[in-house]
Tab-separated table of N, CA and C in Angstrom:
chain	number	residue	atom	x	y	z
F	1	MET	N	0.835	-1.183	0.000
F	1	MET	CA	0.000	0.000	0.000
F	1	MET	C	0.875	1.239	0.000
F	2	ILE	N	0.346	2.280	-0.589
F	2	ILE	CA	1.080	3.536	-0.651
F	2	ILE	C	0.136	4.689	-0.295
F	3	ILE	N	0.707	5.800	0.137
F	3	ILE	CA	-0.061	7.014	0.374
F	3	ILE	C	0.268	7.990	-0.739
F	4	GLY	N	-0.772	8.593	-1.295
F	4	GLY	CA	-0.580	9.567	-2.360
F	4	GLY	C	-1.567	10.704	-2.230
F	5	THR	N	-1.450	11.670	-3.121
F	5	THR	CA	-2.337	12.829	-3.152
F	5	THR	C	-3.113	12.816	-4.454
F	6	VAL	N	-4.426	13.007	-4.356
F	6	VAL	CA	-5.272	13.052	-5.549
F	6	VAL	C	-4.981	14.332	-6.315
F	7	CYS	N	-4.611	14.191	-7.580
F	7	CYS	CA	-4.399	15.356	-8.452
F	7	CYS	C	-5.725	15.777	-9.062
F	8	GLU	N	-6.406	14.827	-9.690
F	8	GLU	CA	-7.690	15.131	-10.314
F	8	GLU	C	-8.384	13.853	-10.737
F	9	ALA	N	-9.694	13.963	-10.997
F	9	ALA	CA	-10.455	12.853	-11.561
F	9	ALA	C	-10.171	12.794	-13.059
F	10	ILE	N	-10.118	11.614	-13.593
F	10	ILE	CA	-9.877	11.423	-15.018
F	10	ILE	C	-11.220	11.346	-15.730
F	11	ARG	N	-11.389	12.156	-16.728
F	11	ARG	CA	-12.629	12.206	-17.511
F	11	ARG	C	-12.318	11.756	-18.938
F	12	SER	N	-13.317	11.203	-19.592
F	12	SER	CA	-13.116	10.799	-20.983
F	12	SER	C	-14.313	11.229	-21.828
F	13	LYS	N	-14.059	11.392	-23.108
F	13	LYS	CA	-15.146	11.722	-24.034
F	13	LYS	C	-15.969	10.486	-24.348
F	14	ARG	N	-15.286	9.360	-24.488
F	14	ARG	CA	-15.943	8.090	-24.784
F	14	ARG	C	-15.253	7.012	-23.974
F	15	GLY	N	-15.992	5.985	-23.622
F	15	GLY	CA	-15.402	4.879	-22.889
F	15	GLY	C	-16.464	3.910	-22.416
F	16	GLU	N	-16.024	2.903	-21.747
F	16	GLU	CA	-16.933	1.917	-21.179
F	16	GLU	C	-17.749	2.544	-20.057
F	17	THR	N	-18.954	2.068	-19.870
F	17	THR	CA	-19.790	2.529	-18.772
F	17	THR	C	-19.242	1.951	-17.472
F	18	LEU	N	-19.013	2.827	-16.502
F	18	LEU	CA	-18.469	2.394	-15.214
F	18	LEU	C	-19.598	2.090	-14.242
F	19	PRO	N	-19.360	1.184	-13.296
F	19	PRO	CA	-20.361	0.937	-12.261
F	19	PRO	C	-20.677	2.223	-11.493
F	20	GLU	N	-21.876	2.327	-10.978
F	20	GLU	CA	-22.336	3.508	-10.236
F	20	GLU	C	-21.370	3.878	-9.122
F	21	GLY	N	-21.000	5.158	-9.070
F	21	GLY	CA	-20.162	5.661	-7.987
F	21	GLY	C	-18.665	5.456	-8.175
F	22	LEU	N	-18.250	4.849	-9.276
F	22	LEU	CA	-16.831	4.592	-9.499
F	22	LEU	C	-16.229	5.700	-10.355
F	23	GLN	N	-15.044	6.156	-9.953
F	23	GLN	CA	-14.300	7.130	-10.760
F	23	GLN	C	-12.835	6.704	-10.786
F	24	PHE	N	-12.112	7.185	-11.772
F	24	PHE	CA	-10.675	6.957	-11.837
F	24	PHE	C	-9.975	8.254	-11.478
F	25	LEU	N	-8.951	8.154	-10.640
F	25	LEU	CA	-8.233	9.324	-10.164
F	25	LEU	C	-6.767	9.265	-10.546
F	26	GLU	N	-6.202	10.428	-10.824
F	26	GLU	CA	-4.758	10.553	-11.004
F	26	GLU	C	-4.181	10.818	-9.614
F	27	ILE	N	-3.276	9.943	-9.183
F	27	ILE	CA	-2.691	10.015	-7.845
F	27	ILE	C	-1.198	10.287	-7.967
F	28	SER	N	-0.715	11.269	-7.227
F	28	SER	CA	0.707	11.593	-7.198
F	28	SER	C	1.318	10.998	-5.931
F	29	THR	N	2.381	10.220	-6.118
F	29	THR	CA	3.137	9.674	-4.994
F	29	THR	C	4.572	10.148	-5.155
F	30	GLU	N	5.400	9.850	-4.231
F	30	GLU	CA	6.789	10.292	-4.338
F	30	GLU	C	7.441	9.717	-5.592
F	31	GLY	N	7.692	10.582	-6.560
F	31	GLY	CA	8.413	10.177	-7.755
F	31	GLY	C	7.602	9.553	-8.867
F	32	ARG	N	6.299	9.354	-8.680
F	32	ARG	CA	5.527	8.760	-9.775
F	32	ARG	C	4.069	9.173	-9.694
F	33	THR	N	3.380	8.949	-10.798
F	33	THR	CA	1.951	9.218	-10.890
F	33	THR	C	1.267	7.929	-11.317
F	34	LEU	N	0.118	7.633	-10.716
F	34	LEU	CA	-0.609	6.429	-11.091
F	34	LEU	C	-2.096	6.727	-11.178
F	35	VAL	N	-2.825	5.797	-11.773
F	35	VAL	CA	-4.277	5.902	-11.878
F	35	VAL	C	-4.867	4.851	-10.956
F	36	ALA	N	-5.840	5.266	-10.136
F	36	ALA	CA	-6.471	4.337	-9.199
F	36	ALA	C	-7.985	4.463	-9.290
F	37	ALA	N	-8.671	3.339	-9.159
F	37	ALA	CA	-10.127	3.333	-9.104
F	37	ALA	C	-10.559	3.786	-7.713
F	38	ASP	N	-11.679	4.523	-7.650
F	38	ASP	CA	-12.137	5.071	-6.373
F	38	ASP	C	-13.653	5.014	-6.276
F	39	ARG	N	-14.147	4.475	-5.176
F	39	ARG	CA	-15.577	4.471	-4.880
F	39	ARG	C	-15.886	5.313	-3.643
F	40	LEU	N	-14.875	5.912	-3.046
F	40	LEU	CA	-15.053	6.643	-1.794
F	40	LEU	C	-15.371	8.115	-2.010
F	41	GLY	N	-15.213	8.600	-3.234
F	41	GLY	CA	-15.498	9.995	-3.521
F	41	GLY	C	-14.369	10.936	-3.161
F	42	ALA	N	-13.122	10.462	-3.240
F	42	ALA	CA	-11.968	11.317	-2.945
F	42	ALA	C	-11.939	12.495	-3.914
F	43	LYS	N	-11.473	13.624	-3.419
F	43	LYS	CA	-11.425	14.862	-4.199
F	43	LYS	C	-9.985	15.310	-4.404
F	44	SER	N	-9.780	16.225	-5.323
F	44	SER	CA	-8.466	16.785	-5.588
F	44	SER	C	-7.861	17.343	-4.304
F	45	GLY	N	-6.615	16.987	-4.031
F	45	GLY	CA	-5.918	17.445	-2.831
F	45	GLY	C	-6.007	16.492	-1.657
F	46	ASP	N	-6.929	15.514	-1.696
F	46	ASP	CA	-7.052	14.544	-0.604
F	46	ASP	C	-5.848	13.614	-0.559
F	47	LYS	N	-5.410	13.276	0.642
F	47	LYS	CA	-4.413	12.221	0.826
F	47	LYS	C	-5.181	10.904	0.878
F	48	VAL	N	-4.715	9.905	0.121
F	48	VAL	CA	-5.417	8.637	0.044
F	48	VAL	C	-4.455	7.465	0.224
F	49	LEU	N	-4.991	6.365	0.721
F	49	LEU	CA	-4.260	5.113	0.842
F	49	LEU	C	-4.658	4.261	-0.357
F	50	VAL	N	-3.667	3.811	-1.116
F	50	VAL	CA	-3.918	3.078	-2.363
F	50	VAL	C	-3.382	1.659	-2.249
F	51	LEU	N	-4.232	0.698	-2.580
F	51	LEU	CA	-3.857	-0.705	-2.642
F	51	LEU	C	-3.573	-1.017	-4.107
F	52	SER	N	-2.459	-1.680	-4.383
F	52	SER	CA	-2.130	-1.982	-5.778
F	52	SER	C	-1.851	-3.462	-5.965
F	53	GLY	N	-1.830	-3.876	-7.221
F	53	GLY	CA	-1.526	-5.252	-7.566
F	53	GLY	C	-2.711	-6.189	-7.401
F	54	PRO	N	-2.441	-7.466	-7.121
F	54	PRO	CA	-3.505	-8.470	-7.029
F	54	PRO	C	-4.564	-8.144	-5.974
F	55	GLY	N	-4.168	-7.479	-4.893
F	55	GLY	CA	-5.135	-7.106	-3.857
F	55	GLY	C	-6.192	-6.169	-4.395
F	56	ALA	N	-5.781	-5.226	-5.223
F	56	ALA	CA	-6.731	-4.284	-5.828
F	56	ALA	C	-7.659	-5.016	-6.799
F	57	ALA	N	-7.119	-5.938	-7.545
F	57	ALA	CA	-7.931	-6.703	-8.494
F	57	ALA	C	-8.984	-7.535	-7.765
F	58	ARG	N	-8.639	-8.072	-6.597
F	58	ARG	CA	-9.592	-8.868	-5.817
F	58	ARG	C	-10.662	-8.009	-5.154
F	59	LEU	N	-10.336	-6.739	-4.908
F	59	LEU	CA	-11.265	-5.842	-4.233
F	59	LEU	C	-12.554	-5.680	-5.036
F	60	TRP	N	-12.427	-5.503	-6.345
F	60	TRP	CA	-13.596	-5.370	-7.222
F	60	TRP	C	-13.488	-6.405	-8.319
F	61	GLN	N	-14.060	-7.543	-8.097
F	61	GLN	CA	-13.939	-8.633	-9.055
F	61	GLN	C	-14.639	-8.345	-10.373
F	62	GLU	N	-15.651	-7.448	-10.341
F	62	GLU	CA	-16.378	-7.148	-11.569
F	62	GLU	C	-15.617	-6.210	-12.492
F	63	LEU	N	-14.540	-5.591	-11.984
F	63	LEU	CA	-13.771	-4.645	-12.791
F	63	LEU	C	-12.288	-4.834	-12.485
F	64	PRO	N	-11.517	-5.365	-13.451
F	64	PRO	CA	-10.093	-5.567	-13.188
F	64	PRO	C	-9.347	-4.238	-13.088
F	65	VAL	N	-8.729	-3.972	-11.951
F	65	VAL	CA	-7.966	-2.742	-11.746
F	65	VAL	C	-6.586	-3.079	-11.202
F	66	ASP	N	-5.635	-2.178	-11.436
F	66	ASP	CA	-4.275	-2.346	-10.923
F	66	ASP	C	-4.081	-1.636	-9.590
F	67	ALA	N	-4.913	-0.609	-9.332
F	67	ALA	CA	-4.779	0.166	-8.102
F	67	ALA	C	-6.160	0.659	-7.684
F	68	ALA	N	-6.408	0.694	-6.361
F	68	ALA	CA	-7.701	1.115	-5.840
F	68	ALA	C	-7.515	1.942	-4.578
F	69	VAL	N	-8.278	3.028	-4.465
F	69	VAL	CA	-8.279	3.844	-3.248
F	69	VAL	C	-9.073	3.077	-2.191
F	70	VAL	N	-8.459	2.840	-1.027
F	70	VAL	CA	-9.142	2.107	0.032
F	70	VAL	C	-9.428	2.971	1.255
F	71	ALA	N	-8.851	4.185	1.316
F	71	ALA	CA	-9.119	5.089	2.439
F	71	ALA	C	-8.706	6.506	2.075
F	72	VAL	N	-9.445	7.464	2.623
F	72	VAL	CA	-9.038	8.866	2.565
F	72	VAL	C	-8.391	9.140	3.910
F	73	VAL	N	-7.127	9.568	3.889
F	73	VAL	CA	-6.335	9.744	5.108
F	73	VAL	C	-6.641	11.107	5.722
F	74	GLU	N	-7.001	11.111	7.001
F	74	GLU	CA	-7.347	12.364	7.672
F	74	GLU	C	-6.135	13.089	8.224
F	75	ASN	N	-5.166	12.354	8.743
F	75	ASN	CA	-3.994	13.016	9.327
F	75	ASN	C	-2.909	13.183	8.276
F	76	GLY	N	-2.116	14.237	8.400
F	76	GLY	CA	-1.035	14.492	7.448
F	76	GLY	C	0.038	13.432	7.542
F	77	CYS	N	0.655	13.142	6.422
F	77	CYS	CA	1.701	12.125	6.407
F	77	CYS	C	3.069	12.748	6.177
F	78	GLY	N	3.116	14.065	5.991
F	78	GLY	CA	4.400	14.716	5.738
F	78	GLY	C	4.863	14.618	4.305
F	79	CYS	N	4.019	14.082	3.418
F	79	CYS	CA	4.385	13.957	2.014
F	79	CYS	C	4.395	15.335	1.347
F	80	LYS	N	5.120	15.415	0.268
F	80	LYS	CA	5.133	16.668	-0.504
F	80	LYS	C	3.767	16.856	-1.151
F	81	PRO	N	3.339	18.112	-1.364
F	81	PRO	CA	2.059	18.361	-2.016
F	81	PRO	C	2.049	17.843	-3.447
F	82	CYS	N	0.873	17.688	-3.973
F	82	CYS	CA	0.687	17.195	-5.333
F	82	CYS	C	1.431	18.084	-6.324
F	83	SER	N	2.146	17.471	-7.239
F	83	SER	CA	2.932	18.241	-8.200
F	83	SER	C	2.278	18.262	-9.572
F	84	CYS	N	1.023	17.876	-9.660
F	84	CYS	CA	0.336	17.848	-10.965
F	84	CYS	C	-0.057	19.233	-11.397
């Protein structure tokens, strides 16, 4: 698991219909940016806990994902602000 900062929600002009309440977010972590599925409603600037790999894929069996937001972190972690 990693802690990152939400940069923004990813929007598309065309694409597959997503399950209700699901969005994809651009997440900034130390030295890299990743895309994570989110059902919690995280917003730009939120610190989030992201599960990646097989654990994320098992979290939502109906939608194969590589990374998923599993918590919005309330306390500061000392990470650098989002660089997006």
